[in-house]
XYZ file of N, CA and C in Angstrom:
444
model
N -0.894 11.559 -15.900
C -0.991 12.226 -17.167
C 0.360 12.121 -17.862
N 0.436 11.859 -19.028
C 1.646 11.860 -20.030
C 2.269 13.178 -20.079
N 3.434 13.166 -20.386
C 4.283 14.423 -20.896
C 3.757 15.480 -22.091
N 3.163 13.916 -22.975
C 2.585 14.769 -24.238
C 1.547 15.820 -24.121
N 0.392 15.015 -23.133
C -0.345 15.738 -22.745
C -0.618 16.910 -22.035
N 0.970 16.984 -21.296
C 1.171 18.345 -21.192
C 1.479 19.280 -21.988
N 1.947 18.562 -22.865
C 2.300 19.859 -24.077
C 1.454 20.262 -25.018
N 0.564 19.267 -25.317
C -0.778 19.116 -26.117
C -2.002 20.524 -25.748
N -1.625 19.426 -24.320
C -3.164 20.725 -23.196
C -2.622 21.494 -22.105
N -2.368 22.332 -22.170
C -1.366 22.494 -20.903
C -2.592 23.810 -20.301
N -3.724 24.298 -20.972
C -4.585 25.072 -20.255
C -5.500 24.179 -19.325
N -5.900 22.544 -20.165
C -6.334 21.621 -19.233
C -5.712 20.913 -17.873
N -4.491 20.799 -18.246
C -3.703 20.279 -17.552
C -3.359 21.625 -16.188
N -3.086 22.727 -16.586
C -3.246 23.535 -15.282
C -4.705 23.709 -14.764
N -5.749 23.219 -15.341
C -6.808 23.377 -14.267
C -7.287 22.183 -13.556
N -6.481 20.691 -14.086
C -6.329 20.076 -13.255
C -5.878 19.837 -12.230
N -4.131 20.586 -12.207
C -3.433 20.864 -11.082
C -4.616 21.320 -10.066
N -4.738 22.649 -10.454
C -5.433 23.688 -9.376
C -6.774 22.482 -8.540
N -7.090 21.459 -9.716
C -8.201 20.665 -8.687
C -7.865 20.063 -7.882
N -6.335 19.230 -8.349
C -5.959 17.901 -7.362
C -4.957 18.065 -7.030
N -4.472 19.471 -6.928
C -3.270 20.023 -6.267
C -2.103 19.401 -6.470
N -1.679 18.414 -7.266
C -0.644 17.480 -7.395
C -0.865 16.431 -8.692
N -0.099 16.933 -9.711
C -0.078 16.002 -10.624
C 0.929 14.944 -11.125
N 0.661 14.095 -11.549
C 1.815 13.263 -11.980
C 1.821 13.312 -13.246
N 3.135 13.322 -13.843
C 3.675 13.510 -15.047
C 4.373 12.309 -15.461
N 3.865 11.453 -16.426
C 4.714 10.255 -16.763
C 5.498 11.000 -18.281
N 7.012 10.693 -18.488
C 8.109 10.889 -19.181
C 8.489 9.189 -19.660
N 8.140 9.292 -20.736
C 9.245 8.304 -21.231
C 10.587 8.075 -21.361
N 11.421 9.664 -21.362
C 13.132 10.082 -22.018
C 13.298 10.471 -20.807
N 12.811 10.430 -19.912
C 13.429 11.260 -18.305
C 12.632 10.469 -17.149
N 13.306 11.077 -15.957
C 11.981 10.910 -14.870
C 11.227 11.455 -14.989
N 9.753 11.065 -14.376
C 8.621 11.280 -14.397
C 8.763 12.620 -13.498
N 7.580 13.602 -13.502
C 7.432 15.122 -12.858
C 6.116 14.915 -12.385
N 6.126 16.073 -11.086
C 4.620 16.348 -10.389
C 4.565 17.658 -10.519
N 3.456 17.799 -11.126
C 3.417 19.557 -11.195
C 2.089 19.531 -9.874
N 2.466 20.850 -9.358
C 1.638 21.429 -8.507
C 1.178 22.615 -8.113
N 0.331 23.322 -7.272
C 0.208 24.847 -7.068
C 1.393 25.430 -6.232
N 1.263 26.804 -6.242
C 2.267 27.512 -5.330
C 1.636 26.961 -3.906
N 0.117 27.539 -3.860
C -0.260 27.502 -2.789
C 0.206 26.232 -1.520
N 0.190 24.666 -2.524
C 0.194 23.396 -1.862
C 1.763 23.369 -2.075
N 2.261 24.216 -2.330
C 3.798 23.985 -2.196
C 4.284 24.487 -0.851
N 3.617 25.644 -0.773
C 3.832 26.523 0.246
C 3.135 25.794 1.876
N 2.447 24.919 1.453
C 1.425 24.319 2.749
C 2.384 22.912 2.822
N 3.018 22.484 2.041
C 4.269 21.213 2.367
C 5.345 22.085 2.865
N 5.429 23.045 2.879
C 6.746 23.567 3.261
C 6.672 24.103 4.886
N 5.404 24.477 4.687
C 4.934 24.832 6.150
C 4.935 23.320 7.253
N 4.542 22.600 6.326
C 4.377 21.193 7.191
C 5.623 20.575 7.603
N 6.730 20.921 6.593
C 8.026 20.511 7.172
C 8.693 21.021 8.207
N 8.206 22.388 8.180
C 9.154 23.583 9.256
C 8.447 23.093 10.357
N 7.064 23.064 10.600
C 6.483 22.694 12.059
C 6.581 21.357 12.132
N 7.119 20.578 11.480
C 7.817 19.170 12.013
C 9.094 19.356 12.299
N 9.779 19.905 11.719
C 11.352 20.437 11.998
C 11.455 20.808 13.744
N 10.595 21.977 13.264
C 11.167 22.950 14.865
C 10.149 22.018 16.141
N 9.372 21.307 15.656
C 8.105 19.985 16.986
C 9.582 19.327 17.058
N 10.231 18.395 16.364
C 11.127 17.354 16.708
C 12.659 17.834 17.459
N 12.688 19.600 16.569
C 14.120 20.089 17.587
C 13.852 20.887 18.997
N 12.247 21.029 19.134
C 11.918 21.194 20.249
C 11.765 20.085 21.158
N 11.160 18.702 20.731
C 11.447 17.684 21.546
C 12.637 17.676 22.026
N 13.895 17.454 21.181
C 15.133 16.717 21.270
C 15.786 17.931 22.707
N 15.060 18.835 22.359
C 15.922 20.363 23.611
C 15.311 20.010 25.355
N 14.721 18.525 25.122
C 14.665 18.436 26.956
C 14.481 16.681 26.954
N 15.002 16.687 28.466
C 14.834 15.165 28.440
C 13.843 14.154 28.164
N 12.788 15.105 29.078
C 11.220 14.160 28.251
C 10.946 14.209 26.904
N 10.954 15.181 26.461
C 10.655 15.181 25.033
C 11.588 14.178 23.915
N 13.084 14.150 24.473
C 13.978 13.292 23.910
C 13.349 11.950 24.215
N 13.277 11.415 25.187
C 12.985 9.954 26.077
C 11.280 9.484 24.647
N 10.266 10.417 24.770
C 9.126 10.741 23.668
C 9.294 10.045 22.709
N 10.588 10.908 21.648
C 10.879 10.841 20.568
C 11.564 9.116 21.021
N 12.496 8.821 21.514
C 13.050 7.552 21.252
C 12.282 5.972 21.404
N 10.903 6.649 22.290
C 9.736 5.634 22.937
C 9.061 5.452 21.412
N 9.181 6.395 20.413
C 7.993 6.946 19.562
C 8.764 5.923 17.893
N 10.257 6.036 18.304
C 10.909 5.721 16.840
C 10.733 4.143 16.385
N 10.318 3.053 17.754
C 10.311 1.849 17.065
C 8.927 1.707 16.347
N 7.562 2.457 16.352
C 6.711 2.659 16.315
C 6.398 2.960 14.798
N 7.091 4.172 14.581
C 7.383 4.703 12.715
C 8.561 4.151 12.161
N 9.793 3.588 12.945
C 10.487 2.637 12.162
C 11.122 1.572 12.888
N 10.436 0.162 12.712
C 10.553 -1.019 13.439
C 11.723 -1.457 13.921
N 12.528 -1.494 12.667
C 13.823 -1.781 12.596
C 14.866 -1.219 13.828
N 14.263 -0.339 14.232
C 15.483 0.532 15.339
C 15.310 -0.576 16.205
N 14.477 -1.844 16.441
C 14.901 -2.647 17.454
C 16.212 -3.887 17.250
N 16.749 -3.401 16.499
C 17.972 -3.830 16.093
C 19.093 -2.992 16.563
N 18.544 -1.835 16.749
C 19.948 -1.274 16.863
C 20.046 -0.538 18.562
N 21.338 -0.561 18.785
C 21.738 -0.167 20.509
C 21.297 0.991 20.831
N 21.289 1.233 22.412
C 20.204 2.098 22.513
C 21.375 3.765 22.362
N 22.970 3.606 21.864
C 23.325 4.794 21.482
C 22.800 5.009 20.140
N 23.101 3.914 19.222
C 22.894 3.874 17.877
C 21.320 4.591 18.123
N 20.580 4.031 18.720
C 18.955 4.743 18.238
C 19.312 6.262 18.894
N 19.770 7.472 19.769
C 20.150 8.237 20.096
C 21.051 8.338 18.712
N 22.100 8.236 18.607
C 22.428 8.991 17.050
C 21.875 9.148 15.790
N 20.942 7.914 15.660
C 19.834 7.824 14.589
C 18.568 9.201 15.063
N 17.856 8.999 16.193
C 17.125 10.173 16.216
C 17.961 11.628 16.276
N 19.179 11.704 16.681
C 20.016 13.494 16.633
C 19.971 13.583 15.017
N 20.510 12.515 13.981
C 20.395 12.523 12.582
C 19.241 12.686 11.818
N 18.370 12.212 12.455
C 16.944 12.656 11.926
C 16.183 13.792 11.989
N 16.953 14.538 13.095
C 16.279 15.943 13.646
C 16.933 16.776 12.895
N 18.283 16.755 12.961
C 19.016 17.293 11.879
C 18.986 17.626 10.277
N 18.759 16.164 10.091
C 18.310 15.738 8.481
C 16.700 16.382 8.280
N 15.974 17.088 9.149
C 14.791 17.154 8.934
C 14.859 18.713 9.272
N 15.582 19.185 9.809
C 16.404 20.787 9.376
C 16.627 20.789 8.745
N 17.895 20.100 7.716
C 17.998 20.661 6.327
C 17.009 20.742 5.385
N 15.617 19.732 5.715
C 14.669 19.325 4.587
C 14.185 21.312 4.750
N 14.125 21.929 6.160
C 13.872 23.365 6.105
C 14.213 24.241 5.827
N 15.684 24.560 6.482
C 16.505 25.408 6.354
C 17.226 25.317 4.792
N 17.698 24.520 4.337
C 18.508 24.172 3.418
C 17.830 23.628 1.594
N 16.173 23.566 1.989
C 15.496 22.761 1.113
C 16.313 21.415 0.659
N 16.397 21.135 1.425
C 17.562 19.437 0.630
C 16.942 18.074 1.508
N 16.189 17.878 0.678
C 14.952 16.348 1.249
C 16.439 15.141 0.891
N 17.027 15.026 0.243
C 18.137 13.889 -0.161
C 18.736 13.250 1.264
N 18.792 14.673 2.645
C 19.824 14.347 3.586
C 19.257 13.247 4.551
N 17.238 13.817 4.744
C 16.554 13.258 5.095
C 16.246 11.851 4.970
N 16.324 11.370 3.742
C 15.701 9.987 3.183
C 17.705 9.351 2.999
N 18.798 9.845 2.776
C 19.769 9.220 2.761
C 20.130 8.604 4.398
N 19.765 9.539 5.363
C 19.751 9.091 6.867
C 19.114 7.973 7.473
N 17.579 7.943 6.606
C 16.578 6.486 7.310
C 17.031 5.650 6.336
N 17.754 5.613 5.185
C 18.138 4.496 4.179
C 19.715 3.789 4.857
N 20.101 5.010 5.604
C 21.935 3.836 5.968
C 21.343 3.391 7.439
N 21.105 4.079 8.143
C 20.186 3.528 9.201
C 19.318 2.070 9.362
N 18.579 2.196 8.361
C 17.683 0.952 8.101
C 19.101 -0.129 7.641
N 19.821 0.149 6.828
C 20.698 -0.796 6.523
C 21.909 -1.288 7.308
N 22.333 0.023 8.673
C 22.873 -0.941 9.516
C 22.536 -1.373 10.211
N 20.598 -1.538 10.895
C 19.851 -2.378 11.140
C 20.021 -3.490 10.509
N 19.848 -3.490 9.133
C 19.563 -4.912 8.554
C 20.680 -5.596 8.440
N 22.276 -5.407 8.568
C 23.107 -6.055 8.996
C 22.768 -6.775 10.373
N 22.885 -5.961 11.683
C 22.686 -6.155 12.560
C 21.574 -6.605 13.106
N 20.517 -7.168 12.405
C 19.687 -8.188 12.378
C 20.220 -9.605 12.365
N 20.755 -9.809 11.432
C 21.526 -11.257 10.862
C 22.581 -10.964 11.089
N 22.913 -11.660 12.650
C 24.104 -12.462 13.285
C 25.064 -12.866 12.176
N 24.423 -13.761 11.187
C 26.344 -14.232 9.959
C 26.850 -12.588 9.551
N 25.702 -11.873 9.468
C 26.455 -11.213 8.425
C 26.874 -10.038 9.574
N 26.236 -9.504 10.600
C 26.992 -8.682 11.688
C 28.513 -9.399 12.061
N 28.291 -10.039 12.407
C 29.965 -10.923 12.431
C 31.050 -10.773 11.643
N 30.608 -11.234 10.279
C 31.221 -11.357 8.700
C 32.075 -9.780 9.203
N 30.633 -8.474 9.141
C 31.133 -7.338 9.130
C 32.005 -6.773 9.995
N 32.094 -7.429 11.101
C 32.413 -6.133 12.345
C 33.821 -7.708 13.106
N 34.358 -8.037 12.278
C 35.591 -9.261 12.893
C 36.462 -8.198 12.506
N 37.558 -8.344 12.689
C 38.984 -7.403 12.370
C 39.402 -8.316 10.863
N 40.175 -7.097 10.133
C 40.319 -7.735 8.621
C 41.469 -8.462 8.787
N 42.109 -9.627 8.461
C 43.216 -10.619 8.079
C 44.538 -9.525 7.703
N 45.769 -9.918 8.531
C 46.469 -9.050 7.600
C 47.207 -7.959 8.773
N 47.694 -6.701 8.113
C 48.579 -6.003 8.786
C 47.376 -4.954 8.818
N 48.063 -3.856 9.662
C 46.788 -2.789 10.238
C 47.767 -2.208 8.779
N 46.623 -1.227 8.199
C 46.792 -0.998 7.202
C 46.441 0.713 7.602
N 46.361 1.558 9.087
C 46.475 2.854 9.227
C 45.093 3.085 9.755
N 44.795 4.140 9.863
C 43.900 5.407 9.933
C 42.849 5.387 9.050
N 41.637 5.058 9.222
C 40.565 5.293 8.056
C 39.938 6.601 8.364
N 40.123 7.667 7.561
C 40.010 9.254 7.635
C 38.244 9.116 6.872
N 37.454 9.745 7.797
C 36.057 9.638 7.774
C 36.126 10.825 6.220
N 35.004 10.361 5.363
C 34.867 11.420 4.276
C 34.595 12.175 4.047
């Protein structure tokens, strides 16, 4: 549905929500918006917390950890690129990042974690360019690189 049309109909347009619980809003001058109910807001939020506290209850014993790491090439392929600490820091970051999506409401930490992840997979896929990256730089040691 258009922007206009929200402003046009907006008694139609909320009884569409209430049908399809999720609307899309196309914006020409902005990003696009989803309007939705309280109710289906409240039932995504629920769905995050009992994925939250399922995955930080896995991660709290060995089987359940061993689970989760058997389980990650499965929902994301790419981890067969990466070492088996790297996939152990990738799943502690994901459990984490999927707490804040609860505790913190902040989905950004979540999707910024499987996006650098996937990408130092996809270095470390291609041999030229893992190499290129990870040789020592030409030159004098230039100090301490202080994490940000």
């Amino acid at each position: 549905m258009s922007f206009s049309d929200l402003s046009k109909n907006s008694k139609r347009v909320a009884d569409t929500v209430e049908q399809v619980r999720r609307l899309h809003v196309t914006r020409r001058d902005g990003e696009d918006l989803y309007l939705t109910t309280e109710r289906h807001d409240r039932e995504r939020e629920e769905t995050a917390d009992v994925t939250a506290r399922l995955f930080a209850a896995l991660m709290g014993s060995d089987e359940g950890a061993r689970a989760i790491f058997l389980a990650l090439p499965s929902v994301f392929p790419w981890t067969r690129h990466l070492s088996a600490r790297e996939v152990r820091e990738f799943a502690v970051d994901l459990v984490d990042a999927t707490r804040d999506v609860v505790e913190l409401d902040i989905h950004a930490n979540l999707h910024r974690v499987i996006v650098e992840w996937r990408a130092t997979a996809r270095i470390l896929a291609d041999p030229t360019l893992a190499e290129a990256l990870t040789r020592p730089l030409p030159g004098e040691n230039h100090g301490e690189v202080i994490a940000p």
